[in-house]
mmCIF file of C-alpha atoms and ligand atoms in Angstrom:
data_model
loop_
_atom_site.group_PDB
_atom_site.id
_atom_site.type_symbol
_atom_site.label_atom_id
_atom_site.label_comp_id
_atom_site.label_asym_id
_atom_site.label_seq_id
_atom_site.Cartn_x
_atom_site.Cartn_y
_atom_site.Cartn_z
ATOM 1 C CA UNK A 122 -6.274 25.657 -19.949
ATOM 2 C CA UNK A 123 -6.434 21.865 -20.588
ATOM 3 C CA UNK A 124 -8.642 19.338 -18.367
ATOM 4 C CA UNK A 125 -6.788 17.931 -15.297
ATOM 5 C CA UNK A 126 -5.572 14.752 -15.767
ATOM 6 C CA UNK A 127 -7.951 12.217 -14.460
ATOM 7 C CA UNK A 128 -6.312 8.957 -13.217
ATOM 8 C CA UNK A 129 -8.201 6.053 -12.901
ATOM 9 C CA UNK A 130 -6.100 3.946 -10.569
ATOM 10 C CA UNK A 131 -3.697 5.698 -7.474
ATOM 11 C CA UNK A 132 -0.567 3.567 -6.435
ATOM 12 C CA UNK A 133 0.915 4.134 -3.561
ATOM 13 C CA UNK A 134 4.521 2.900 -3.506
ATOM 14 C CA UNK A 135 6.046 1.497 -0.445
ATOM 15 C CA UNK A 136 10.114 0.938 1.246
ATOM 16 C CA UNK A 137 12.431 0.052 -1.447
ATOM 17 C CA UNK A 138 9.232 -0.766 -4.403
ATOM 18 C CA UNK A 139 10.182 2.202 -6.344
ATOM 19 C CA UNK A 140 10.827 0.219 -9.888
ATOM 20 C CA UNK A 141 7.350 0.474 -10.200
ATOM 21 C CA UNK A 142 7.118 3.891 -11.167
ATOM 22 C CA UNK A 143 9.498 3.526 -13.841
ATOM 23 C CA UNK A 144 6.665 1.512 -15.710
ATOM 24 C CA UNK A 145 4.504 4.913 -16.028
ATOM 25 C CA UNK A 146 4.315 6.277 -19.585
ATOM 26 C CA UNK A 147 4.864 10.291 -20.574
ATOM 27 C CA UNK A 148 5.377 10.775 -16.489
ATOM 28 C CA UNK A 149 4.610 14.440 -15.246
ATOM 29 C CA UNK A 150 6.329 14.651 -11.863
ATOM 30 C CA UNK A 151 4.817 17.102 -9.179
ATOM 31 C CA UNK A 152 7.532 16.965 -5.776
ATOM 32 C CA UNK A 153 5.238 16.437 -2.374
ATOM 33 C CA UNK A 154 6.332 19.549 -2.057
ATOM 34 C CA UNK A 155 3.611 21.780 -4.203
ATOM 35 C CA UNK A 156 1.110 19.584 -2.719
ATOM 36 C CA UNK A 157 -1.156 20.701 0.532
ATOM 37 C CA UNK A 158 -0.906 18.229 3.470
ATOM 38 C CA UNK A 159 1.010 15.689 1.520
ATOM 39 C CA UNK A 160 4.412 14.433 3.586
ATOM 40 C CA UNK A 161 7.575 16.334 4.137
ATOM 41 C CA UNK A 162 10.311 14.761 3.382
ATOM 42 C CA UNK A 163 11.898 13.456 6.855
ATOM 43 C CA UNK A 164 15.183 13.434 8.125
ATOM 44 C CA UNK A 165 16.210 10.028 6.313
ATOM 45 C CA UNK A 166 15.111 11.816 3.181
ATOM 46 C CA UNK A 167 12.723 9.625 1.702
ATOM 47 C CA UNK A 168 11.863 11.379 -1.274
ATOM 48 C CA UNK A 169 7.791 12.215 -1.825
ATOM 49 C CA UNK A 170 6.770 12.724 -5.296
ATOM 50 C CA UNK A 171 3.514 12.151 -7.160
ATOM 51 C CA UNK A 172 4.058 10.666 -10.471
ATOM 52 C CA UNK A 173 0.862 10.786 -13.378
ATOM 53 C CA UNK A 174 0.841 9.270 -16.668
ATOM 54 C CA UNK A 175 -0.089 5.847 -18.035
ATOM 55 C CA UNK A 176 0.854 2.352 -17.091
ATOM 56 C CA UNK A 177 -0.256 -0.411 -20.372
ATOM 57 C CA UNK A 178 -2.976 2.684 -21.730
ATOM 58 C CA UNK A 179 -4.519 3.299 -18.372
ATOM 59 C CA UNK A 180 -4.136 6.816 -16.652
ATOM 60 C CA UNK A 181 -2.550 6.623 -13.336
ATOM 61 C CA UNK A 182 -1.065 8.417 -10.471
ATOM 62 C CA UNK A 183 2.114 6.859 -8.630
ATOM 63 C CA UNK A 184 2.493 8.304 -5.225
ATOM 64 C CA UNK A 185 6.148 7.640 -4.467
ATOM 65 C CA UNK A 186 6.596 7.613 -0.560
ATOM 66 C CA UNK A 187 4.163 7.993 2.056
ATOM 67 C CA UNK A 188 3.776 8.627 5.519
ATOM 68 C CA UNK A 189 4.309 6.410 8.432
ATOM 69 C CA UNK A 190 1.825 6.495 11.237
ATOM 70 C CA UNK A 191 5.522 5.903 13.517
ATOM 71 C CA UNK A 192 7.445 9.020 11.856
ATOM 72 C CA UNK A 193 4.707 10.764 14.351
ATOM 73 C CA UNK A 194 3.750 13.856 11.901
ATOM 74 C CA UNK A 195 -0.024 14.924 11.573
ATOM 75 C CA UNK A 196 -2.164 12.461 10.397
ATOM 76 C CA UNK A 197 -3.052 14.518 7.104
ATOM 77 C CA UNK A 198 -0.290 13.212 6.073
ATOM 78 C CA UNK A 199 -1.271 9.585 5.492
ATOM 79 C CA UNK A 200 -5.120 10.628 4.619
ATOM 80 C CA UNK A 201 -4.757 13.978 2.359
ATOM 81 C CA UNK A 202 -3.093 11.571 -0.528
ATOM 82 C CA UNK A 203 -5.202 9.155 -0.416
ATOM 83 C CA UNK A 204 -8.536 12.135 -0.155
ATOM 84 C CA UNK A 205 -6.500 13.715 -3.327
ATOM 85 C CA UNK A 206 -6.665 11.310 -5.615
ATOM 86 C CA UNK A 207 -10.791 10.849 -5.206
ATOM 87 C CA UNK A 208 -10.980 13.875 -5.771
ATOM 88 C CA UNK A 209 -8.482 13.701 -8.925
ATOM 89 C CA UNK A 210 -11.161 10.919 -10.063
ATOM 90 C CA UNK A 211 -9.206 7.834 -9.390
ATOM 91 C CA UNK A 212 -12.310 5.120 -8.625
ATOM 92 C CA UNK A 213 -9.538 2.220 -6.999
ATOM 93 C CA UNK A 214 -6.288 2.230 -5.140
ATOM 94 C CA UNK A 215 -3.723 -0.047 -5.488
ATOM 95 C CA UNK A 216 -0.962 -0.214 -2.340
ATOM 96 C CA UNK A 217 2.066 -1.847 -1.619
ATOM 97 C CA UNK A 218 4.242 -2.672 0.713
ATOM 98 C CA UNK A 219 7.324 -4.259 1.976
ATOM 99 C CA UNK A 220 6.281 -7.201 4.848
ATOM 100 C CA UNK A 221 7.677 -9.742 7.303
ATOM 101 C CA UNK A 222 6.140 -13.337 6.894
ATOM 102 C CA UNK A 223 4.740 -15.187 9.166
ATOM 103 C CA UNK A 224 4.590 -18.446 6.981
ATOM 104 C CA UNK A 225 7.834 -19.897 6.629
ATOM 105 C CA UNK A 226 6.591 -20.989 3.179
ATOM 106 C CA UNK A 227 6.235 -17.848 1.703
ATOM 107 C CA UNK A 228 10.036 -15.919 1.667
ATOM 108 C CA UNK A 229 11.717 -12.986 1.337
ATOM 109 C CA UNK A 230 11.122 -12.192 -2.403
ATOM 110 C CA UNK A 231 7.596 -13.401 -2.295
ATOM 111 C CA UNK A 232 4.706 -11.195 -3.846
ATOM 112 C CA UNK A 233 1.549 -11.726 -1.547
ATOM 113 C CA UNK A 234 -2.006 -10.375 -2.361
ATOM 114 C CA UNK A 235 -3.762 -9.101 0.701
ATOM 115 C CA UNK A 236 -6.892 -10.399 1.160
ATOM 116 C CA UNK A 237 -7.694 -8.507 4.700
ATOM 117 C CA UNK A 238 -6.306 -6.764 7.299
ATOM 118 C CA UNK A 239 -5.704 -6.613 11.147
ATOM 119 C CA UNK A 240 -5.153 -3.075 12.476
ATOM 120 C CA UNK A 241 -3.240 -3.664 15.326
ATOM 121 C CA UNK A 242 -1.720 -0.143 14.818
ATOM 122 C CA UNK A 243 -3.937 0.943 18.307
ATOM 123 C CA UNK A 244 -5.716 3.895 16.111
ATOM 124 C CA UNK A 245 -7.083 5.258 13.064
ATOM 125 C CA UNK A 246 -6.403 7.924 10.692
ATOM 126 C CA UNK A 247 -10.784 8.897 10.735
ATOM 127 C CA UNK A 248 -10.075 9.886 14.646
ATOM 128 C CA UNK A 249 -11.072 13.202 14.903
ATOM 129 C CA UNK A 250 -14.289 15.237 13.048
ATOM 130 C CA UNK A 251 -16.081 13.308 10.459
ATOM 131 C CA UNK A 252 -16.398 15.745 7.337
ATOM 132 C CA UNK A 253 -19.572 14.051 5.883
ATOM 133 C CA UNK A 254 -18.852 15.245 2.645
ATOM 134 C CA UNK A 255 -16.053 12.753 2.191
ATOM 135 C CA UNK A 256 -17.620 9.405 3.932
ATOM 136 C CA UNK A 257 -19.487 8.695 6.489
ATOM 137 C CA UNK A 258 -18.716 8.660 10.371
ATOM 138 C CA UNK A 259 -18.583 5.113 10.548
ATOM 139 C CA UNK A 260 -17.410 3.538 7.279
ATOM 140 C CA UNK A 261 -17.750 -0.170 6.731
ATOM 141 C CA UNK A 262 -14.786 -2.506 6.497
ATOM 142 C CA UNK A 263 -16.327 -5.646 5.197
ATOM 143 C CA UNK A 264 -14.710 -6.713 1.598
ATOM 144 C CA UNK A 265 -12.234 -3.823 2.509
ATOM 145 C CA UNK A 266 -9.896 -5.694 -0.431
ATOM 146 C CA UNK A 267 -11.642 -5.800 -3.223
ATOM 147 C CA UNK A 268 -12.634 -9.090 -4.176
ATOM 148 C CA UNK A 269 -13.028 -8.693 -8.365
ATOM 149 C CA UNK A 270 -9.539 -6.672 -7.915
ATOM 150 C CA UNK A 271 -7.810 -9.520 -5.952
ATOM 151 C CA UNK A 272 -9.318 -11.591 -8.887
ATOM 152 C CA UNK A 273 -7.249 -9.737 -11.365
ATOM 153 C CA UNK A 274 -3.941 -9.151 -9.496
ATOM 154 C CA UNK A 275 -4.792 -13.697 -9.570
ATOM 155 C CA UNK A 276 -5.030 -13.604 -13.484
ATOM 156 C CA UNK A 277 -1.908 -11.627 -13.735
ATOM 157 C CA UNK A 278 0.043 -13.697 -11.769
ATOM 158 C CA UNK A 279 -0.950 -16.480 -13.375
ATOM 159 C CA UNK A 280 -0.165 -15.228 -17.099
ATOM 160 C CA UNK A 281 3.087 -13.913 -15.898
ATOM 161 C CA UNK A 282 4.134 -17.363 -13.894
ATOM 162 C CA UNK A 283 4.445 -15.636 -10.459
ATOM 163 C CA UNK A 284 3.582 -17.652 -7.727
ATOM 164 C CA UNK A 285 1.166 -14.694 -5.768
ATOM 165 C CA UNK A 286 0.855 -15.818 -2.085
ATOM 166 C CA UNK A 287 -2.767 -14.484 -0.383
ATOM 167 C CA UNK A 288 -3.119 -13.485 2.966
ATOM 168 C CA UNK A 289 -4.156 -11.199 5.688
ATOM 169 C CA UNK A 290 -1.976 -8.149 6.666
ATOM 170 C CA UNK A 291 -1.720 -6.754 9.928
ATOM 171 C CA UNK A 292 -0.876 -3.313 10.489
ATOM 172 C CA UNK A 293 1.519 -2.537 13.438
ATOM 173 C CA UNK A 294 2.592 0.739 14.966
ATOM 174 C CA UNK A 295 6.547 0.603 14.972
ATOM 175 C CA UNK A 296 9.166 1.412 14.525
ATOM 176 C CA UNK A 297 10.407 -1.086 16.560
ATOM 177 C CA UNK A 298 9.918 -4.256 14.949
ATOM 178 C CA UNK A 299 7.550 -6.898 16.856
ATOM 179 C CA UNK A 300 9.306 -9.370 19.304
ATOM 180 C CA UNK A 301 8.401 -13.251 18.750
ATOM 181 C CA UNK A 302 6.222 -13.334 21.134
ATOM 182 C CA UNK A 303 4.136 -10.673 19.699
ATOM 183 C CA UNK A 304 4.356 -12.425 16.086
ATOM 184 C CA UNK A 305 3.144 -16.073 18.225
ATOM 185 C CA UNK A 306 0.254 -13.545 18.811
ATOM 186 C CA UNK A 307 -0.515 -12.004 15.654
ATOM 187 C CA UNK A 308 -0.293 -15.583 14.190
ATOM 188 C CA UNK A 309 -3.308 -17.099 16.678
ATOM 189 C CA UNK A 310 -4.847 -13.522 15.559
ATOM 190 C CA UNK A 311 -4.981 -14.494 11.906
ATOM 191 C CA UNK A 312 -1.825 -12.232 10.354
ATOM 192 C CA UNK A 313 0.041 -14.060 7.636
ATOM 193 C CA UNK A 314 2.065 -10.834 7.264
ATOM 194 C CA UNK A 315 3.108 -7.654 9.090
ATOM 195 C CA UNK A 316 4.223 -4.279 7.874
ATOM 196 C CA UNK A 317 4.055 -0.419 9.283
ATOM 197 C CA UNK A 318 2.032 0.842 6.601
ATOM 198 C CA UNK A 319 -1.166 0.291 4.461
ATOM 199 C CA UNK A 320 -3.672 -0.071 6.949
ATOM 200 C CA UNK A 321 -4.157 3.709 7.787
ATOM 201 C CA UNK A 322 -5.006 4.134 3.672
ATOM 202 C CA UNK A 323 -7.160 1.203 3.065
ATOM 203 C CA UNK A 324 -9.280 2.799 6.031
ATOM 204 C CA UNK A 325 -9.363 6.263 4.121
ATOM 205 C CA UNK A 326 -9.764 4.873 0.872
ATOM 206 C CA UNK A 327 -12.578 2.913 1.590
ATOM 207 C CA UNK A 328 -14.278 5.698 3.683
ATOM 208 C CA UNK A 329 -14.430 7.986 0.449
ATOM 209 C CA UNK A 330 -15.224 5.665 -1.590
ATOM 210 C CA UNK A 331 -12.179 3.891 -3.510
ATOM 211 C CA UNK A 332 -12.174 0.268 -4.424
ATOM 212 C CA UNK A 333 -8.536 -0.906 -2.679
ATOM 213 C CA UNK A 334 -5.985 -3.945 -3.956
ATOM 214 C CA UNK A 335 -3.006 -4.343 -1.991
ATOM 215 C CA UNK A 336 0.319 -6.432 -2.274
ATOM 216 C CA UNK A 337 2.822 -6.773 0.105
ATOM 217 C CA UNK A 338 6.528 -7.526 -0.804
ATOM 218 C CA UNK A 339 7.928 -10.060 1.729
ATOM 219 C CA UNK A 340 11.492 -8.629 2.448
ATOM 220 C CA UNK A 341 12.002 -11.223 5.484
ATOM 221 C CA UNK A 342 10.224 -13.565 7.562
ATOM 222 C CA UNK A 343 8.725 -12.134 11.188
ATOM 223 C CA UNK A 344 10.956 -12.207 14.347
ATOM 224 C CA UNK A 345 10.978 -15.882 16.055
ATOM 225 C CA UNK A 346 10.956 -17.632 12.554
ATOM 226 C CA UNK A 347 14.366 -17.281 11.685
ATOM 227 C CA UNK A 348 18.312 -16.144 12.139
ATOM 228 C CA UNK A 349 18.561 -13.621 10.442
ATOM 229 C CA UNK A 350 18.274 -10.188 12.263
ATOM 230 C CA UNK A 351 15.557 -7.464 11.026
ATOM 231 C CA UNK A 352 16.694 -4.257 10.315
ATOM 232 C CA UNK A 353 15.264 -1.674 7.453
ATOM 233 C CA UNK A 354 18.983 -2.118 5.227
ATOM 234 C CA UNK A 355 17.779 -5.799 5.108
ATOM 235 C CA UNK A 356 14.164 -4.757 3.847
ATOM 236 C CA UNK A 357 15.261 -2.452 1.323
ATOM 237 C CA UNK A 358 18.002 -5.053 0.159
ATOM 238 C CA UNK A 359 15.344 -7.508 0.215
ATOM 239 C CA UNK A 360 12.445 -5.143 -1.379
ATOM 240 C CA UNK A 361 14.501 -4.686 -4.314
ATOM 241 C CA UNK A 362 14.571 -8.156 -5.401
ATOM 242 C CA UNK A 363 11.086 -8.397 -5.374
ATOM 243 C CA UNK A 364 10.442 -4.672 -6.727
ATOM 244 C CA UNK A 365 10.905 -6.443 -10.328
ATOM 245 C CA UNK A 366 8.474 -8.726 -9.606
ATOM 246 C CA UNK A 367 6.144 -6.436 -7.974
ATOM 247 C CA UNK A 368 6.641 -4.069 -11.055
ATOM 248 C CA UNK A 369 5.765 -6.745 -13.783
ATOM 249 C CA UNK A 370 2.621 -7.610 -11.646
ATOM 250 C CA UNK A 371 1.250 -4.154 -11.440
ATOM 251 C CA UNK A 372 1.851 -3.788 -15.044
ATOM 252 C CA UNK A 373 -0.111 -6.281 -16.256
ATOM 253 C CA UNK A 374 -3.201 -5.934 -13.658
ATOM 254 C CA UNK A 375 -3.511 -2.569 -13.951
ATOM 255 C CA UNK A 376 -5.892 -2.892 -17.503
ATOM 256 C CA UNK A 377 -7.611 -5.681 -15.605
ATOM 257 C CA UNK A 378 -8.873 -3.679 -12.524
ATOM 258 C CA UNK A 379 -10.147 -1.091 -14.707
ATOM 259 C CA UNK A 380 -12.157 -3.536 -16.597
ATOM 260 C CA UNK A 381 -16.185 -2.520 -15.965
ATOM 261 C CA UNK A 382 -14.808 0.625 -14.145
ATOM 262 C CA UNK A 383 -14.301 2.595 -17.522
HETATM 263 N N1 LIG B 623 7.707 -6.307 10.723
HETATM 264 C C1 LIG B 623 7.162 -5.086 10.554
HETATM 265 N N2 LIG B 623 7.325 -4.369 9.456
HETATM 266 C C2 LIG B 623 8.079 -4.886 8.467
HETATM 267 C C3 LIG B 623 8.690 -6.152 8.593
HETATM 268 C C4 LIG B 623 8.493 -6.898 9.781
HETATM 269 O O1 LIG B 623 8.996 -8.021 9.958
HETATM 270 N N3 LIG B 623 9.353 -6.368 7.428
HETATM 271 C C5 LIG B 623 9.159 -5.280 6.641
HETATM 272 N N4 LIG B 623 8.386 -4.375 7.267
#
């Protein structure tokens, strides 16, 4: 029997940001399925798979579709994924996301690197027994975005000519979107964006051990800052238009976050 693949970098796909995993080279596609605690798919059918193969020479896993801390499953859902590909050998994970804005200045269809979070989500997926085998009880959050890896999601924007916003995410529980008075709040907090994901992984990756990037697709800005209404046709709608963007970025970062890690 041959080795397992060993990917490098994981990539967790968010709402609508699946153009991404069209990028990966000689994909082998394994369905959520065959894989023990991953996600079942839920009753809007998002569709779970993990994708491997290469992306510009570098061996990667794609996981398309994760779990939602509001779909209200068991919380191996969001962790075993993330604990999987460690133990595959991946050494950094890269997330996205689709976001609301809370800076008028950056718009829907605006790529923004995260540079830290706010988890605002009222738990966290290390609640329960420690295993020490995987991390320690209490893991560290300092520098929980990489800083050399937000470096080279910078020099790929830059040689591609897309204008990367930075900021801090902040992770909220849904699925109810926030009212404006809650987004006045998460503004004095510090959030320049808001999603319902991505928080629960960074917390997992970091406590085993991965190196994390994230970027968030801005598919609106946050309640209170504009007309339009929210509503999750309007993020997908809008998460497609930046999926090419997102897609290009990824693509060209990828052999840059692996630099020194090889
Ligand atoms: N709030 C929370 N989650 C989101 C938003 C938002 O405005 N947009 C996309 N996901």
């Amino acid at each position: 029997m041959s080795a397992r693949f060993r990917p490098l970098v994981g990539v967790i796909l968010g709402s609508g940001l699946g153009a991404v995993a069209d990028a990966v080279q000689r994909p082998r596609v394994t369905s959520y399925t065959d894989l023990p605690g991953f996600p079942r798919p839920t009753v809007e059918g998002h569709a779970g798979q993990l994708i491997e193969g290469t992306v510009a020479g570098v061996p990667v896993a794609v996981l398309q579709g994760r779990a939602h801390l509001y779909e209200g499953g068991p919380i191996e859902a969001i962790r075993a994924p993330v604990r999987w590909l460690r133990a595959a050998g991946a050494e950094i994970l890269v997330q996205t996301n689709a976001a609301g804005s809370l800076r008028p200045e950056v718009g829907p269809g605006r790529l923004m690197a995260v540079t830290d979070h706010i988890n605002l989500t009222g738990t966290s997926a290390l609640v329960g027994p420690n295993d020490a085998g995987v991390g320690p009880r209490f893991p560290a959050m300092g520098r929980a975005y990489d800083p050399a890896l937000l470096d080279a999601l910078r020099t790929a924007a830059a040689t591609l000519g897309i204008d990367l916003a930075e900021g801090v995410y902040t992770g909220w529980l849904g699925p109810s979107f926030e009212t404006a008075a809650e987004i006045r709040a998460i503004r004095v907090l510090g959030g320049d964006a808001v999603g319902m994901s991505t928080v629960q992984e960074t917390i997992v990756a970091r406590h085993c051990g991965l190196r994390v990037a994230a970027v968030s697709a801005i598919t609106n800005l946050a309640e209170g800052l504009s007309d339009v209404p929210l509503s999750h046709e309007q993020t997908l709608a809008d998460a497609a238009r930046a999926a090419g963007d997102l897609s290009r970025l990824l693509v060209a970062a990828i052999p840059l976050l692996v630099t020194g890690t090889c």
